[in-house]
mmCIF file of C-alpha atoms in Angstrom:
data_model
loop_
_atom_site.group_PDB
_atom_site.id
_atom_site.type_symbol
_atom_site.label_atom_id
_atom_site.label_comp_id
_atom_site.label_asym_id
_atom_site.label_seq_id
_atom_site.Cartn_x
_atom_site.Cartn_y
_atom_site.Cartn_z
ATOM 1 C CA UNK P 16 -49.336 95.237 -5.319
ATOM 2 C CA UNK P 17 -49.181 91.926 -3.497
ATOM 3 C CA UNK P 18 -48.369 91.625 0.181
ATOM 4 C CA UNK P 19 -44.860 90.374 1.008
ATOM 5 C CA UNK P 20 -44.582 86.669 1.728
ATOM 6 C CA UNK P 21 -43.994 85.975 5.442
ATOM 7 C CA UNK P 22 -40.336 85.150 6.145
ATOM 8 C CA UNK P 23 -41.114 81.822 7.904
ATOM 9 C CA UNK P 24 -42.966 80.660 4.773
ATOM 10 C CA UNK P 25 -39.985 81.611 2.593
ATOM 11 C CA UNK P 26 -37.596 79.777 4.926
ATOM 12 C CA UNK P 27 -39.850 76.702 4.861
ATOM 13 C CA UNK P 28 -39.906 76.763 1.051
ATOM 14 C CA UNK P 29 -36.102 77.084 0.897
ATOM 15 C CA UNK P 30 -35.670 74.190 3.349
ATOM 16 C CA UNK P 31 -38.074 72.058 1.310
ATOM 17 C CA UNK P 32 -36.233 72.850 -1.918
ATOM 18 C CA UNK P 33 -32.907 71.995 -0.275
ATOM 19 C CA UNK P 34 -34.290 68.669 0.970
ATOM 20 C CA UNK P 35 -35.681 67.888 -2.493
ATOM 21 C CA UNK P 36 -32.316 68.740 -4.064
ATOM 22 C CA UNK P 37 -30.456 66.533 -1.579
ATOM 23 C CA UNK P 38 -32.857 63.628 -2.153
ATOM 24 C CA UNK P 39 -32.623 64.019 -5.920
ATOM 25 C CA UNK P 40 -28.813 63.958 -5.793
ATOM 26 C CA UNK P 41 -28.798 60.962 -3.445
ATOM 27 C CA UNK P 42 -31.202 59.042 -5.679
ATOM 28 C CA UNK P 43 -29.143 59.834 -8.776
ATOM 29 C CA UNK P 44 -25.986 58.642 -6.990
ATOM 30 C CA UNK P 45 -27.840 55.490 -5.925
ATOM 31 C CA UNK P 46 -28.928 54.750 -9.506
ATOM 32 C CA UNK P 47 -25.367 55.231 -10.756
ATOM 33 C CA UNK P 48 -23.924 53.044 -7.976
ATOM 34 C CA UNK P 49 -26.427 50.276 -8.740
ATOM 35 C CA UNK P 50 -24.996 50.273 -12.269
ATOM 36 C CA UNK P 51 -21.412 50.220 -10.974
ATOM 37 C CA UNK P 52 -20.782 53.847 -11.989
ATOM 38 C CA UNK P 53 -20.293 57.233 -10.425
ATOM 39 C CA UNK P 54 -22.634 60.091 -11.317
ATOM 40 C CA UNK P 55 -19.831 61.700 -13.302
ATOM 41 C CA UNK P 56 -19.234 58.507 -15.297
ATOM 42 C CA UNK P 57 -22.964 58.321 -16.002
ATOM 43 C CA UNK P 58 -22.906 61.931 -17.240
ATOM 44 C CA UNK P 59 -20.034 61.168 -19.608
ATOM 45 C CA UNK P 60 -21.785 58.037 -20.906
ATOM 46 C CA UNK P 61 -24.927 60.086 -21.594
ATOM 47 C CA UNK P 62 -22.885 62.688 -23.507
ATOM 48 C CA UNK P 63 -20.961 60.093 -25.506
ATOM 49 C CA UNK P 64 -24.284 58.518 -26.483
ATOM 50 C CA UNK P 65 -25.231 61.797 -28.222
ATOM 51 C CA UNK P 66 -22.324 61.280 -30.666
ATOM 52 C CA UNK P 67 -21.301 64.929 -30.241
ATOM 53 C CA UNK P 68 -19.070 64.462 -27.205
ATOM 54 C CA UNK P 69 -16.042 66.709 -26.901
ATOM 55 C CA UNK P 70 -14.085 66.324 -23.641
ATOM 56 C CA UNK P 71 -12.962 69.966 -23.569
ATOM 57 C CA UNK P 72 -16.514 71.272 -23.990
ATOM 58 C CA UNK P 73 -17.811 68.790 -21.408
ATOM 59 C CA UNK P 74 -15.155 69.970 -18.940
ATOM 60 C CA UNK P 75 -16.039 73.621 -19.567
ATOM 61 C CA UNK P 76 -19.776 72.960 -19.248
ATOM 62 C CA UNK P 77 -19.266 71.062 -15.977
ATOM 63 C CA UNK P 78 -16.767 73.618 -14.682
ATOM 64 C CA UNK P 79 -14.233 70.813 -14.430
ATOM 65 C CA UNK P 80 -10.658 70.323 -15.562
ATOM 66 C CA UNK P 81 -9.617 68.545 -18.737
ATOM 67 C CA UNK P 82 -7.556 66.179 -16.570
ATOM 68 C CA UNK P 83 -10.635 65.209 -14.536
ATOM 69 C CA UNK P 84 -12.608 64.452 -17.707
ATOM 70 C CA UNK P 85 -9.673 62.466 -19.123
ATOM 71 C CA UNK P 86 -9.624 60.427 -15.915
ATOM 72 C CA UNK P 87 -13.371 59.693 -16.275
ATOM 73 C CA UNK P 88 -12.890 58.618 -19.894
ATOM 74 C CA UNK P 89 -9.992 56.376 -18.885
ATOM 75 C CA UNK P 90 -12.216 54.755 -16.229
ATOM 76 C CA UNK P 91 -14.933 54.114 -18.830
ATOM 77 C CA UNK P 92 -12.345 52.688 -21.225
ATOM 78 C CA UNK P 93 -11.071 50.395 -18.445
ATOM 79 C CA UNK P 94 -14.648 49.214 -17.808
ATOM 80 C CA UNK P 95 -14.975 48.600 -21.585
ATOM 81 C CA UNK P 96 -18.008 50.875 -21.793
ATOM 82 C CA UNK P 97 -16.550 53.164 -24.473
ATOM 83 C CA UNK P 98 -13.993 53.015 -27.248
ATOM 84 C CA UNK P 99 -11.929 55.811 -28.715
ATOM 85 C CA UNK P 100 -10.696 56.220 -32.258
ATOM 86 C CA UNK P 101 -9.392 58.952 -34.513
ATOM 87 C CA UNK P 102 -12.092 60.858 -36.397
ATOM 88 C CA UNK P 103 -12.259 60.023 -40.089
ATOM 89 C CA UNK P 104 -12.103 63.648 -41.260
ATOM 90 C CA UNK P 105 -9.434 64.779 -38.758
ATOM 91 C CA UNK P 106 -7.079 62.232 -37.231
ATOM 92 C CA UNK P 107 -6.012 64.779 -34.581
ATOM 93 C CA UNK P 108 -9.481 64.575 -32.997
ATOM 94 C CA UNK P 109 -10.815 61.608 -31.107
ATOM 95 C CA UNK P 110 -14.257 60.075 -31.406
ATOM 96 C CA UNK P 111 -15.771 58.348 -28.384
ATOM 97 C CA UNK P 112 -18.340 55.612 -28.947
ATOM 98 C CA UNK P 113 -20.321 53.442 -26.562
ATOM 99 C CA UNK P 114 -19.505 49.760 -26.757
ATOM 100 C CA UNK P 115 -22.325 47.203 -26.743
ATOM 101 C CA UNK P 116 -21.656 46.790 -23.008
ATOM 102 C CA UNK P 117 -21.797 50.565 -22.551
ATOM 103 C CA UNK P 118 -25.084 50.784 -24.470
ATOM 104 C CA UNK P 119 -26.605 47.997 -22.327
ATOM 105 C CA UNK P 120 -25.416 49.709 -19.131
ATOM 106 C CA UNK P 121 -26.874 53.068 -20.227
ATOM 107 C CA UNK P 122 -30.144 51.452 -21.354
ATOM 108 C CA UNK P 123 -30.469 49.687 -17.982
ATOM 109 C CA UNK P 124 -29.800 52.960 -16.139
ATOM 110 C CA UNK P 125 -32.388 54.781 -18.202
ATOM 111 C CA UNK P 126 -34.918 51.996 -17.585
ATOM 112 C CA UNK P 127 -34.383 52.183 -13.804
ATOM 113 C CA UNK P 128 -34.695 55.965 -13.940
ATOM 114 C CA UNK P 129 -37.941 55.653 -15.921
ATOM 115 C CA UNK P 130 -39.297 53.173 -13.373
ATOM 116 C CA UNK P 131 -38.647 55.749 -10.638
ATOM 117 C CA UNK P 132 -40.280 58.493 -12.710
ATOM 118 C CA UNK P 133 -43.328 56.302 -13.272
ATOM 119 C CA UNK P 134 -43.603 55.556 -9.540
ATOM 120 C CA UNK P 135 -42.900 59.042 -8.196
ATOM 121 C CA UNK P 136 -43.715 61.717 -10.770
ATOM 122 C CA UNK P 137 -46.304 60.202 -13.107
ATOM 123 C CA UNK P 138 -49.055 59.802 -10.463
ATOM 124 C CA UNK P 139 -48.925 63.504 -9.590
ATOM 125 C CA UNK P 140 -51.697 65.813 -10.740
ATOM 126 C CA UNK P 141 -50.711 67.356 -14.119
ATOM 127 C CA UNK P 142 -51.748 70.853 -12.997
ATOM 128 C CA UNK P 143 -49.630 70.538 -9.842
ATOM 129 C CA UNK P 144 -46.623 69.493 -11.946
ATOM 130 C CA UNK P 145 -47.208 72.407 -14.312
ATOM 131 C CA UNK P 146 -47.370 74.802 -11.357
ATOM 132 C CA UNK P 147 -44.213 73.263 -9.897
ATOM 133 C CA UNK P 148 -42.402 73.739 -13.223
ATOM 134 C CA UNK P 149 -43.627 77.320 -13.549
ATOM 135 C CA UNK P 150 -42.572 78.264 -10.016
ATOM 136 C CA UNK P 151 -39.239 76.461 -10.419
ATOM 137 C CA UNK P 152 -38.487 78.270 -13.673
ATOM 138 C CA UNK P 153 -39.336 81.606 -12.075
ATOM 139 C CA UNK P 154 -37.025 80.842 -9.141
ATOM 140 C CA UNK P 155 -34.250 79.881 -11.563
ATOM 141 C CA UNK P 156 -34.723 83.115 -13.501
ATOM 142 C CA UNK P 157 -34.672 85.204 -10.319
ATOM 143 C CA UNK P 158 -31.644 83.447 -8.802
ATOM 144 C CA UNK P 159 -29.670 83.806 -12.044
ATOM 145 C CA UNK P 160 -30.587 87.487 -12.328
ATOM 146 C CA UNK P 161 -29.670 88.105 -8.676
ATOM 147 C CA UNK P 162 -26.346 86.283 -9.105
ATOM 148 C CA UNK P 163 -25.475 88.410 -12.143
ATOM 149 C CA UNK P 164 -26.064 91.585 -10.112
ATOM 150 C CA UNK P 165 -24.097 90.374 -7.086
#
């Protein structure tokens, strides 16, 4: 049996994870803003690019309302980044497609994100990244299990 981890070490790890989370969110918001988008608009663009976008499922997955997702889609339509049309096999359903402008915007965002990855993550030691991923996945598993019990 292993010895319990000292509480100050646990608190330091939690504080570090919180800081990393905050920085990650801030950087993502910065990337979106540089492209003239919000993070939520970026998320919708990414989903529409998969060609399997369904607003109701997106809203459920994001724990959001259908009205909020409709508002995001309307904003993207106003920016001329997406188009909407009736599906060929079922005119009651809508199909959302990136416009050429939307594709360019998403490609530019992805390129800027890749530049950041190359500068920040790629130089790290592969074994350290693997350990980070392993520990992170274990924390995720434990937090989810704890939340289910609570």
